[in-house]
Amino acid sequence: MTHARPETGTGSAALRRLVVVGHGMVGHRLVEALDSRDADRQWQITVLAEEPRPAYDRVALSSCFDGADESALRLPEHDPGRVGLRLGDPACALDRAGRTVLTASGDRVPYDALVLATGSRPFVPPLPGATAPGCLVYRTLDDIAAIRAAADKSTTGRGVVVGGGLLGLEAANALRLLGLTTHVVEMAPHLMAVQLDEGGGALLGRMVGELGVTVHTGTGTQQVLTDPETGAASGVELTDGTFLETDLVVFAAGVRPRDELARDAGLEVGERGGVVVDETCRSVTDPRVWAVGEVACIEGRTLGLVAPGYAMAETVADRLLGGEAGFPGADTATQLKLLGVGVASFGDAHATTPGALEVVLNDPVAATYGKLVVSDDARTLLGGILVGDTSGYPLLRPLVGSALPADPATLLAPESAGGAGAGGGVAGLPDSAQICSCHAVTKGALTEAVTEQGCADVPALKSCTKAGTGCGSCVPALKHILEAAGVEQSKALCEHFDHSRAELFEIVAATGITTFSQLVAEHGRGRGCDVCKPAVAAILASRDSATHILDGERGSLQDTNDRHLANMQRNGTYSVVPRVPGGEITPARLIVLGEVARDFGLYTKITGGQRIDLLGARLEQLPAIWRRLTDAGFESGHAYGKAVRTVKSCVGSTWCRYGVQDSVGLAIELELRYRGLRAPHKLKAGVSGCARECAEARSKDFGIIATEQGWNLYVGGNGGFTPRHAELLACDLDHDTLVRTIDRFLMFYVRTADRLQRTAAWLEALEGGLDHLRAVVMDDSLGICAELDAAMERHVADYRDEWRGVLEDPAKLARFTSFVNAPDTPDPAISFAVEREQPVPVPGPVSLGMPQLPAADGAGAR
Amino acid sequence: MKTPAPAGRKVTTMTATSTMNTTTTMTTSPTADWSAVCPLDALPVEQGRAALLPDGSAVALFRLHTGEVHAVGNLDPFSGAPVICHGIVGDRDGVPVVTGPLGKETFELATGRCLDAENVRLPVHDVRLTGPVIEVSTRRNTVETLVGGG
Ligand SMILES: Cc1cc2nc3c(=O)[nH]c(=O)nc-3n(C[C@H](O)[C@H](O)[C@H](O)COP(=O)(O)OP(=O)(O)OC[C@H]3O[C@@H](n4cnc5c(N)ncnc54)[C@H](O)[C@@H]3O)c2cc1C
Ligand code: FES
């Protein structure tokens, strides 16, 4: 069967064909980088992937054992209209003369340029028994599944990991989490010999030992013994004679580049493997072939880390579009947490530079080890190792190659003693120092983002520069840069409160205060302002849906739109947006909307949220309009509020031939459940009945997409200024679990977000991110779920239509008059023009000085 | 001039310099005409209302928690829309202000001065209480009458 994509219909004559072999982390990055830069669509991209699933975050593979599910690891999807991704169809031969790739399915895919991104395979030493059942490796999601299955049926209850490097220790942690007694065998005298010296390795070994993992260093593996009956692994014999009974062995003894395609096709490969490329990642043998990631042999070696792979991907993307980029050189610095122990290693960690000096701070009591390698004159930092406390890493790593800002011992001292961890270091960094190695962002670029582009917090820096969006290890340094640039990270809401919105929420919850006056008198100062009054009004409303937002003093707190339950337009008129749950509306109701609009002379427009906006109502008309609407069964749509707006839906399984669930029914249910819920910002939602995603649910604060088994829940998306796709919080939920999870997500957001912080920014700033959110709302890690559930139950029970509340109360109706001394006189300052047969505000520039006043007698003149 | 304000309520003049006399407002102009607009009770604390003056212009009325009542022009100088009465009342550094609902520019209630843009101000009108009724001077104060009026 062939799946060749038609090459017609793209309309571009200059279209060239790029084939990428391997959809791992680096192949994925290459496609993303090319897609985002290739504005005129010069390249048509085909990706041949061996694995049955699209690229995922291999670096975070071990989080699968901490409760993350597979979907959480998935990397952003490529635009399917742009990239042909063939899963489970690996390349098996290259025909360089004919410029085609032969795939396992027998297809021949032609290319103009070919990128090899095939990564590495785990190295399994050729020992007796090493391929027996029960002997596994640790690189892919399938490997994870195999390890899990083997652990489940293990009868020895013991697992052995061969290899005490980074991967071995991750595997050891996995076995431990699966409930096995775990042993690690390492040939070198200490753990993580590549990254650590003896002192650091010894401390790590001790700390790992305290977690119950038995470490055997300085010894090799002799053989794997097998059960004579089943042929499966039954034990491991070490070279020192130790015998360990086990039916599960994981080999993590290094990797080898997957360069077999290249070898067979006659491309030059390195001495220890890897496709030999120049500094632009181009094969030295064939200019149409490139190699990136672990399969590339660059500067004479292969690199087993993701950051240099990303740098190669960026280089090739740039070159394919005619750019001049070159590989910036490998940064092999690493910082990780292994079995909960922080480990960092950077630069010339092993002091191989001639004359290099080492400064060591070893504190076995505090369980920290630090070493800095400096030049012979002790002026320049060359590298270092940190075990235990790695807080100094984000500041020390960028210093490599530059002058030391303080003496080395001081830099190694713990934060409290003014060490690098304290943040003093960032000021001493040169502008050229790379702060974020994942995205190659320098201190200079970050400082400029703060001073020139007005980035005032970490999320802003992230979206502006991409720094901090990779491994995240540089985030503390970003904070220091903001501080160094003098950006005050004050959380005070305004001059009247020193608290953040989240803190005020907690104060209100703890004290039971129900009025702004009392809150500002007891916890703030002055009379409030346009910042704190609406914020507090929303907090009070979030906690108490039974009290009308215009009751008593609350009426004076509301912002422009909430004040009259309608959105104020540029000419001082208002819009009317009744709720149309899920976008489903009967013809009779649709006619009522038309009649009301006609009778009151309103401009009408369909909104993006699947409802109808009636614009141009004068303040004094609002009650009469809403009386007609409520009589017809309409309710407030809260288009004016920082509140739940709409739950958009596609037609779903009731009508659609593709739908797998009733998306309309769910959307209506959710919209009715959450209507009127006040929040720090507006909330939008969507429900799609199948993966085609017609409701655009992933651009919403919470989006639900039907699956065959249930519902996938995505959170933290938005359109608007900085569009962002929602991220997958949970998969295949049944109805009740779905609703409960959304309840908690919303209430947790309402409780902890900043003023005017949408869910996307909130999630970005949330410490621990999506994982933390998942832990809080699904595993109740903070023990607050009962409170969140109760708060939502209260909201649902207490909800009342706000417009009905106004129509029933003469005191509130009095607000809806044009003039206190001429209640029905239309304001003469409001007028309309006509455009495309509808009334619109009189166009004209918005004046920035004093308006022309009738009968002016010098007012405002100065 | 007429009935003193009820005990506990203070109705100030709009003079920047004189605050001693809490009931009479004739400090600015002997020729001002007064327009009765509404009972004090029709004006909830810190919730503005618009009132129409005989010349067809409108003022935004605000009653503070102290009992003071202020009248400023209702037209928002930035948008040209008649919306100042719908602004949020509060204070900046203790000075009573209203923040316009469209562009969020803030104006001092006593002087009309915009705190966010130089040389922009709202016209201000004297206010007095006659019995339970709020009366607004039809005459707009200028900077000169405000400062030198006492
Ligand atoms: C458990 C674990 C933890 C790690 N932790 C870290 C860390 O903390 N920091 C760090 O920097 N790095 C870490 N790494 C290493 C990092 O994951 C790799 O450096 C990175 O994934 C390399 O990306 P790549 O695209 O070159 O290779 P890969 O991600 O391996 O992708 C290669 C892909 O190509 C496919 N492929 C191979 N041959 C073919 C073919 N003929 N046709 C089609 N497809 C093919 C493979 O199936 C694979 O999907 C870790 C790795 C593992 C396994
Ligand atoms: S260093 Fe990894 S995100 Fe910045």
Short mmCIF file of N, CA and C and ligand atoms in Angstrom, two decimals, chain A residues 21-27 48-51 56 58-62 89-92 117-120 138-140 166-167 170 258 260-261 292-295 303-308 334-336, ligand 1:
data_model
loop_
_atom_site.label_atom_id
_atom_site.label_comp_id
_atom_site.label_asym_id
_atom_site.label_seq_id
_atom_site.Cartn_x
_atom_site.Cartn_y
_atom_site.Cartn_z
N VAL A 21 13.70 11.55 8.51
CA VAL A 21 13.62 10.17 8.99
C VAL A 21 13.80 10.18 10.50
N GLY A 22 12.76 9.78 11.21
CA GLY A 22 12.79 9.76 12.68
C GLY A 22 11.97 10.91 13.24
N HIS A 23 10.98 10.54 14.04
CA HIS A 23 10.18 11.58 14.69
C HIS A 23 10.41 11.48 16.19
N GLY A 24 11.65 11.74 16.59
CA GLY A 24 11.98 11.83 18.01
C GLY A 24 11.97 13.30 18.39
N MET A 25 12.65 13.62 19.47
CA MET A 25 12.60 15.00 19.96
C MET A 25 13.23 15.97 18.97
N VAL A 26 14.33 15.53 18.37
CA VAL A 26 15.05 16.46 17.50
C VAL A 26 14.38 16.57 16.13
N GLY A 27 13.90 15.44 15.60
CA GLY A 27 13.17 15.48 14.33
C GLY A 27 11.95 16.38 14.46
N LEU A 48 9.04 10.26 8.27
CA LEU A 48 8.91 8.80 8.39
C LEU A 48 9.27 8.44 9.83
N ALA A 49 8.31 7.84 10.51
CA ALA A 49 8.53 7.56 11.92
C ALA A 49 8.43 6.06 12.17
N GLU A 50 9.38 5.56 12.90
CA GLU A 50 9.37 4.15 13.22
C GLU A 50 8.36 3.84 14.33
N GLU A 51 8.33 4.71 15.33
CA GLU A 51 7.43 4.45 16.45
C GLU A 51 5.99 4.67 16.00
N TYR A 56 7.38 12.41 21.35
CA TYR A 56 7.04 12.72 22.74
C TYR A 56 8.31 13.11 23.48
N ARG A 58 11.02 12.53 25.44
CA ARG A 58 11.76 11.38 25.94
C ARG A 58 12.49 11.72 27.24
N VAL A 59 12.92 12.98 27.35
CA VAL A 59 13.64 13.40 28.55
C VAL A 59 12.77 13.20 29.80
N ALA A 60 11.47 13.36 29.61
CA ALA A 60 10.55 13.25 30.75
C ALA A 60 9.93 11.86 30.84
N LEU A 61 10.52 10.90 30.12
CA LEU A 61 9.96 9.55 30.07
C LEU A 61 9.67 8.99 31.45
N SER A 62 10.59 9.24 32.38
CA SER A 62 10.43 8.63 33.69
C SER A 62 9.21 9.15 34.44
N ASP A 89 6.03 3.66 9.95
CA ASP A 89 6.52 3.30 8.62
C ASP A 89 7.98 3.75 8.48
N PRO A 90 8.89 3.00 9.11
CA PRO A 90 10.29 3.44 9.13
C PRO A 90 10.95 3.39 7.75
N ALA A 91 12.00 4.16 7.61
CA ALA A 91 12.81 4.09 6.40
C ALA A 91 13.67 2.84 6.49
N CYS A 92 13.81 2.11 5.38
CA CYS A 92 14.71 0.96 5.47
C CYS A 92 15.87 1.03 4.49
N ALA A 117 17.25 11.83 11.49
CA ALA A 117 17.08 12.17 12.91
C ALA A 117 16.67 10.90 13.63
N THR A 118 17.47 9.88 13.45
CA THR A 118 17.08 8.55 13.92
C THR A 118 17.54 8.24 15.34
N GLY A 119 18.24 9.19 15.97
CA GLY A 119 18.58 9.01 17.38
C GLY A 119 19.56 7.88 17.62
N SER A 120 19.40 7.25 18.78
CA SER A 120 20.31 6.18 19.17
C SER A 120 19.50 4.97 19.59
N TYR A 138 15.66 0.89 28.14
CA TYR A 138 14.87 2.01 28.62
C TYR A 138 15.04 3.21 27.69
N ARG A 139 14.22 3.27 26.65
CA ARG A 139 14.35 4.42 25.76
C ARG A 139 13.02 4.92 25.22
N THR A 140 12.06 4.01 25.04
CA THR A 140 10.81 4.41 24.39
C THR A 140 9.62 4.13 25.30
N LEU A 166 23.26 8.50 34.00
CA LEU A 166 21.99 9.20 34.02
C LEU A 166 20.81 8.26 33.77
N LEU A 167 20.88 7.51 32.67
CA LEU A 167 19.77 6.65 32.30
C LEU A 167 19.56 5.53 33.31
N GLU A 170 17.77 6.77 36.29
CA GLU A 170 16.35 6.99 36.01
C GLU A 170 15.61 5.65 35.99
N ARG A 258 21.99 5.41 15.63
CA ARG A 258 21.30 4.56 14.65
C ARG A 258 21.65 5.04 13.26
N GLU A 260 22.57 3.09 10.69
CA GLU A 260 22.62 1.98 9.73
C GLU A 260 22.18 2.40 8.32
N LEU A 261 21.17 3.26 8.22
CA LEU A 261 20.74 3.71 6.89
C LEU A 261 21.90 4.39 6.17
N VAL A 292 20.86 15.22 12.32
CA VAL A 292 20.68 16.02 13.55
C VAL A 292 20.41 15.09 14.73
N GLY A 293 20.69 15.58 15.91
CA GLY A 293 20.40 14.83 17.13
C GLY A 293 21.46 13.80 17.41
N GLU A 294 21.06 12.75 18.08
CA GLU A 294 22.04 11.78 18.57
C GLU A 294 22.70 10.99 17.44
N VAL A 295 22.10 11.01 16.24
CA VAL A 295 22.70 10.22 15.17
C VAL A 295 23.82 10.98 14.45
N LEU A 303 26.47 13.31 20.43
CA LEU A 303 26.07 13.99 21.66
C LEU A 303 24.76 13.39 22.16
N GLY A 304 24.73 12.98 23.42
CA GLY A 304 23.57 12.27 23.95
C GLY A 304 22.62 13.13 24.75
N LEU A 305 22.58 14.43 24.44
CA LEU A 305 21.68 15.31 25.18
C LEU A 305 20.78 16.04 24.20
N VAL A 306 19.67 16.49 24.72
CA VAL A 306 18.69 17.05 23.81
C VAL A 306 19.02 18.48 23.38
N ALA A 307 19.64 19.26 24.27
CA ALA A 307 19.88 20.68 23.92
C ALA A 307 20.77 20.84 22.68
N PRO A 308 21.89 20.11 22.59
CA PRO A 308 22.66 20.24 21.35
C PRO A 308 21.89 19.75 20.14
N THR A 334 24.49 19.73 32.22
CA THR A 334 23.24 19.05 32.59
C THR A 334 22.87 19.38 34.01
N GLN A 335 21.58 19.47 34.22
CA GLN A 335 21.09 19.59 35.58
C GLN A 335 19.89 18.66 35.66
N LEU A 336 19.87 17.79 36.63
CA LEU A 336 18.73 16.90 36.75
C LEU A 336 18.48 16.56 38.20
C1 LIG C 1 15.00 8.00 30.07
C2 LIG C 1 15.76 9.07 29.37
C3 LIG C 1 16.09 10.23 30.06
C4 LIG C 1 16.79 11.26 29.40
N1 LIG C 1 17.09 12.39 30.12
C5 LIG C 1 17.72 13.39 29.50
C6 LIG C 1 18.00 14.62 30.17
O1 LIG C 1 17.67 14.76 31.34
N2 LIG C 1 18.61 15.63 29.49
C7 LIG C 1 18.98 15.48 28.18
O2 LIG C 1 19.49 16.43 27.58
N3 LIG C 1 18.75 14.34 27.51
C8 LIG C 1 18.15 13.29 28.13
N4 LIG C 1 17.91 12.12 27.45
C9 LIG C 1 18.40 12.01 26.08
C10 LIG C 1 17.43 12.62 25.09
O3 LIG C 1 16.19 12.02 25.22
C11 LIG C 1 17.97 12.44 23.68
O4 LIG C 1 19.16 13.14 23.58
C12 LIG C 1 17.02 12.96 22.63
O5 LIG C 1 15.79 12.33 22.70
C13 LIG C 1 17.64 12.74 21.25
O6 LIG C 1 16.71 13.09 20.25
P1 LIG C 1 16.78 12.43 18.82
O7 LIG C 1 15.61 12.98 18.07
O8 LIG C 1 18.12 12.59 18.27
O9 LIG C 1 16.54 10.88 19.07
P2 LIG C 1 15.24 10.14 19.57
O10 LIG C 1 14.46 10.98 20.50
O11 LIG C 1 15.71 8.82 20.05
O12 LIG C 1 14.38 9.95 18.28
C14 LIG C 1 14.77 9.14 17.20
C15 LIG C 1 13.52 8.57 16.57
O13 LIG C 1 13.83 8.06 15.31
C16 LIG C 1 13.19 6.83 15.13
N5 LIG C 1 13.90 6.06 14.10
C17 LIG C 1 15.08 5.42 14.20
N6 LIG C 1 15.38 4.85 13.02
C18 LIG C 1 14.39 5.13 12.17
C19 LIG C 1 14.13 4.82 10.80
N7 LIG C 1 14.97 4.10 10.09
N8 LIG C 1 13.00 5.28 10.23
C20 LIG C 1 12.12 6.02 10.94
N9 LIG C 1 12.32 6.35 12.23
C21 LIG C 1 13.44 5.90 12.84
C22 LIG C 1 13.22 6.21 16.48
O14 LIG C 1 12.20 5.23 16.61
C23 LIG C 1 12.94 7.43 17.35
O15 LIG C 1 11.56 7.62 17.50
C24 LIG C 1 17.21 11.08 28.06
C25 LIG C 1 16.88 9.92 27.37
C26 LIG C 1 16.16 8.92 28.01
C27 LIG C 1 15.84 7.66 27.27
#
